[in-house]
PDB file of C-alpha atoms in Angstrom:
ATOM      1  CA  GLN A 242     141.782  36.716 -30.402  1.00 76.00           C
ATOM      2  CA  ASP A 243     139.610  39.042 -32.473  1.00 89.00           C
ATOM      3  CA  GLU A 244     137.935  36.013 -34.084  1.00 92.00           C
ATOM      4  CA  ARG A 245     137.115  34.541 -30.692  1.00 94.00           C
ATOM      5  CA  THR A 246     135.670  37.839 -29.485  1.00 95.00           C
ATOM      6  CA  TRP A 247     133.387  38.265 -32.505  1.00 95.00           C
ATOM      7  CA  SER A 248     132.366  34.596 -32.356  1.00 95.00           C
ATOM      8  CA  ALA A 249     131.462  34.990 -28.686  1.00 96.00           C
ATOM      9  CA  LEU A 250     129.535  38.193 -29.419  1.00 95.00           C
ATOM     10  CA  ALA A 251     127.550  36.373 -32.107  1.00 95.00           C
ATOM     11  CA  HIS A 252     126.511  33.782 -29.514  1.00 95.00           C
ATOM     12  CA  LEU A 253     125.797  36.431 -26.877  1.00 95.00           C
ATOM     13  CA  SER A 254     123.518  38.266 -29.300  1.00 96.00           C
ATOM     14  CA  ILE A 255     120.777  35.946 -28.024  1.00 95.00           C
ATOM     15  CA  PHE A 256     120.475  38.280 -25.024  1.00 95.00           C
ATOM     16  CA  LEU A 257     119.178  41.024 -27.330  1.00 94.00           C
ATOM     17  CA  ASN A 258     116.015  38.937 -27.507  1.00 92.00           C
ATOM     18  CA  LEU A 259     115.359  39.683 -23.837  1.00 91.00           C
ATOM     19  CA  VAL A 260     115.059  43.373 -24.642  1.00 91.00           C
ATOM     20  CA  THR A 261     113.781  43.389 -28.221  1.00 90.00           C
ATOM     21  CA  GLY A 262     112.175  39.989 -28.602  1.00 83.00           C
ATOM     22  CA  PHE A 263     113.709  39.252 -31.999  1.00 86.00           C
ATOM     23  CA  LEU A 264     116.880  41.236 -32.790  1.00 93.00           C
ATOM     24  CA  GLY A 265     119.314  38.558 -31.591  1.00 95.00           C
ATOM     25  CA  PRO A 266     119.253  36.646 -34.890  1.00 96.00           C
ATOM     26  CA  VAL A 267     119.556  39.931 -36.776  1.00 96.00           C
ATOM     27  CA  ALA A 268     122.718  40.818 -34.831  1.00 96.00           C
ATOM     28  CA  ALA A 269     124.194  37.364 -35.520  1.00 96.00           C
ATOM     29  CA  LEU A 270     123.309  37.820 -39.200  1.00 96.00           C
ATOM     30  CA  VAL A 271     125.132  41.163 -39.243  1.00 97.00           C
ATOM     31  CA  VAL A 272     128.234  39.505 -37.746  1.00 96.00           C
ATOM     32  CA  TRP A 273     127.983  36.809 -40.426  1.00 96.00           C
ATOM     33  CA  LEU A 274     127.633  39.399 -43.204  1.00 96.00           C
ATOM     34  CA  VAL A 275     130.681  41.308 -41.970  1.00 96.00           C
ATOM     35  CA  TYR A 276     132.873  38.212 -41.495  1.00 95.00           C
ATOM     36  CA  LYS A 277     131.662  35.818 -44.208  1.00 94.00           C
ATOM     37  CA  ASP A 278     134.579  36.764 -46.482  1.00 95.00           C
ATOM     38  CA  ARG A 279     137.088  37.671 -43.763  1.00 94.00           C
ATOM     39  CA  SER A 280     136.936  34.702 -41.396  1.00 94.00           C
ATOM     40  CA  SER A 281     135.234  31.381 -42.042  1.00 93.00           C
ATOM     41  CA  LYS A 282     135.476  30.556 -38.316  1.00 94.00           C
ATOM     42  CA  VAL A 283     133.577  33.681 -37.190  1.00 95.00           C
ATOM     43  CA  ALA A 284     131.108  33.316 -40.063  1.00 95.00           C
ATOM     44  CA  PHE A 285     130.358  29.713 -39.065  1.00 95.00           C
ATOM     45  CA  GLN A 286     129.839  30.639 -35.398  1.00 95.00           C
ATOM     46  CA  ALA A 287     127.585  33.575 -36.331  1.00 96.00           C
ATOM     47  CA  LEU A 288     125.521  31.464 -38.725  1.00 96.00           C
ATOM     48  CA  GLN A 289     125.108  28.774 -36.081  1.00 95.00           C
ATOM     49  CA  SER A 290     124.001  31.367 -33.554  1.00 96.00           C
ATOM     50  CA  MET A 291     121.508  32.909 -35.957  1.00 96.00           C
ATOM     51  CA  TRP A 292     119.822  29.611 -36.865  1.00 96.00           C
ATOM     52  CA  TYR A 293     119.870  28.428 -33.254  1.00 96.00           C
ATOM     53  CA  GLN A 294     118.081  31.597 -32.183  1.00 96.00           C
ATOM     54  CA  VAL A 295     115.551  31.373 -35.010  1.00 96.00           C
ATOM     55  CA  ALA A 296     114.764  27.764 -34.061  1.00 95.00           C
ATOM     56  CA  TRP A 297     114.294  28.680 -30.407  1.00 95.00           C
ATOM     57  CA  LEU A 298     112.126  31.683 -31.249  1.00 95.00           C
ATOM     58  CA  VAL A 299     109.822  29.408 -33.253  1.00 96.00           C
ATOM     59  CA  VAL A 300     109.718  26.819 -30.445  1.00 96.00           C
ATOM     60  CA  LEU A 301     109.019  29.423 -27.758  1.00 95.00           C
ATOM     61  CA  VAL A 302     106.351  31.274 -29.734  1.00 95.00           C
ATOM     62  CA  ALA A 303     104.579  27.988 -30.505  1.00 96.00           C
ATOM     63  CA  GLY A 304     104.911  26.761 -26.917  1.00 95.00           C
ATOM     64  CA  TRP A 305     103.652  29.953 -25.333  1.00 95.00           C
ATOM     65  CA  THR A 306     100.820  30.179 -27.871  1.00 95.00           C
ATOM     66  CA  VAL A 307      99.643  26.663 -27.038  1.00 93.00           C
ATOM     67  CA  THR A 308     100.042  27.383 -23.326  1.00 93.00           C
ATOM     68  CA  GLY A 309      98.012  30.591 -23.675  1.00 92.00           C
ATOM     69  CA  ILE A 310      95.244  28.854 -25.592  1.00 93.00           C
ATOM     70  CA  LEU A 311      95.130  26.000 -23.088  1.00 91.00           C
ATOM     71  CA  THR A 312      94.723  28.388 -20.161  1.00 89.00           C
ATOM     72  CA  ILE A 313      91.147  28.731 -21.335  1.00 87.00           C
ATOM     73  CA  VAL A 314      90.571  25.141 -20.228  1.00 85.00           C
ATOM     74  CA  LEU A 315      92.909  25.510 -17.213  1.00 83.00           C
ATOM     75  CA  ILE A 316      95.474  22.951 -18.495  1.00 83.00           C
ATOM     76  CA  GLY A 317      97.682  25.808 -19.681  1.00 82.00           C
ATOM     77  CA  PHE A 318      98.249  26.940 -16.111  1.00 87.00           C
ATOM     78  CA  LEU A 319     100.021  23.622 -15.515  1.00 88.00           C
ATOM     79  CA  LEU A 320     102.235  24.238 -18.566  1.00 91.00           C
ATOM     80  CA  MET A 321     103.331  27.728 -17.495  1.00 93.00           C
ATOM     81  CA  PRO A 322     106.125  26.608 -15.120  1.00 94.00           C
ATOM     82  CA  ALA A 323     107.467  24.212 -17.752  1.00 93.00           C
ATOM     83  CA  MET A 324     107.401  26.894 -20.459  1.00 95.00           C
ATOM     84  CA  ALA A 325     109.083  29.377 -18.106  1.00 95.00           C
ATOM     85  CA  LEU A 326     111.897  26.881 -17.532  1.00 95.00           C
ATOM     86  CA  ILE A 327     112.154  26.044 -21.251  1.00 95.00           C
ATOM     87  CA  SER A 328     112.352  29.775 -22.037  1.00 95.00           C
ATOM     88  CA  VAL A 329     115.582  30.053 -20.036  1.00 95.00           C
ATOM     89  CA  VAL A 330     117.360  27.185 -21.858  1.00 95.00           C
ATOM     90  CA  PRO A 331     118.467  29.052 -25.018  1.00 95.00           C
ATOM     91  CA  PHE A 332     119.984  31.896 -22.990  1.00 95.00           C
ATOM     92  CA  VAL A 333     121.987  29.542 -20.797  1.00 96.00           C
ATOM     93  CA  HIS A 334     123.087  27.518 -23.825  1.00 95.00           C
ATOM     94  CA  GLY A 335     124.010  30.678 -25.759  1.00 95.00           C
ATOM     95  CA  ALA A 336     126.112  31.933 -22.838  1.00 96.00           C
ATOM     96  CA  TYR A 337     127.812  28.526 -22.615  1.00 96.00           C
ATOM     97  CA  ALA A 338     128.535  28.592 -26.370  1.00 96.00           C
ATOM     98  CA  ALA A 339     130.064  32.080 -26.032  1.00 96.00           C
ATOM     99  CA  TYR A 340     132.222  30.863 -23.145  1.00 96.00           C
ATOM    100  CA  ARG A 341     133.424  27.827 -25.110  1.00 95.00           C
ATOM    101  CA  VAL A 342     134.192  29.906 -28.205  1.00 95.00           C
ATOM    102  CA  LYS A 343     136.137  32.430 -26.158  1.00 94.00           C
ATOM    103  CA  ARG A 344     138.070  29.667 -24.358  1.00 93.00           C
ATOM    104  CA  ASP A 345     138.525  27.019 -27.088  1.00 90.00           C
ATOM    105  CA  GLY A 346     137.913  29.008 -30.257  1.00 88.00           C
ATOM    106  CA  GLU A 347     135.061  26.778 -31.408  1.00 91.00           C
ATOM    107  CA  TYR A 348     131.632  25.487 -30.410  1.00 94.00           C
ATOM    108  CA  ARG A 349     129.126  23.369 -32.325  1.00 93.00           C
ATOM    109  CA  TYR A 350     125.419  23.458 -31.589  1.00 93.00           C
ATOM    110  CA  PRO A 351     123.884  19.998 -31.919  1.00 90.00           C
ATOM    111  CA  PHE A 352     122.035  19.576 -35.241  1.00 91.00           C
ATOM    112  CA  ILE A 353     122.516  23.233 -36.256  1.00 93.00           C
ATOM    113  CA  ALA A 354     126.237  22.879 -37.035  1.00 92.00           C
ATOM    114  CA  ASP A 355     125.629  19.773 -39.162  1.00 91.00           C
ATOM    115  CA  MET A 356     122.785  21.480 -41.022  1.00 91.00           C
ATOM    116  CA  ILE A 357     125.012  24.440 -41.879  1.00 91.00           C
ATOM    117  CA  GLU A 358     127.883  22.255 -43.047  1.00 90.00           C
ATOM    118  CA  ARG A 359     125.620  20.180 -45.311  1.00 88.00           C
ATOM    119  CA  ARG A 360     124.463  23.179 -47.328  1.00 82.00           C
TER     120      ARG A 360
END
């Protein structure tokens, strides 16, 4: 039960990004550092969460930067609704991952889980 709770908290750390902008991956990294030798299950979930958040931060920063630049030529205004919708996706997915971990004890992000296991 404790493993499921900490795994879920690692996934829910994405919501720290709403307040701080970037501390979600840091919180997931802290969970990984604490549990890397104590629980491989929690460590795997925390590492997945951290890399998932880093990937989304890069995507969102790039997307909003391009949108901002393109507002100069008015095309960016058309991209704003799409970027606003895309910005919500990682939070919904992170909440779903936390729910699945709490219920089933495991969740695998597409691509991220395979990347972690290959290393």
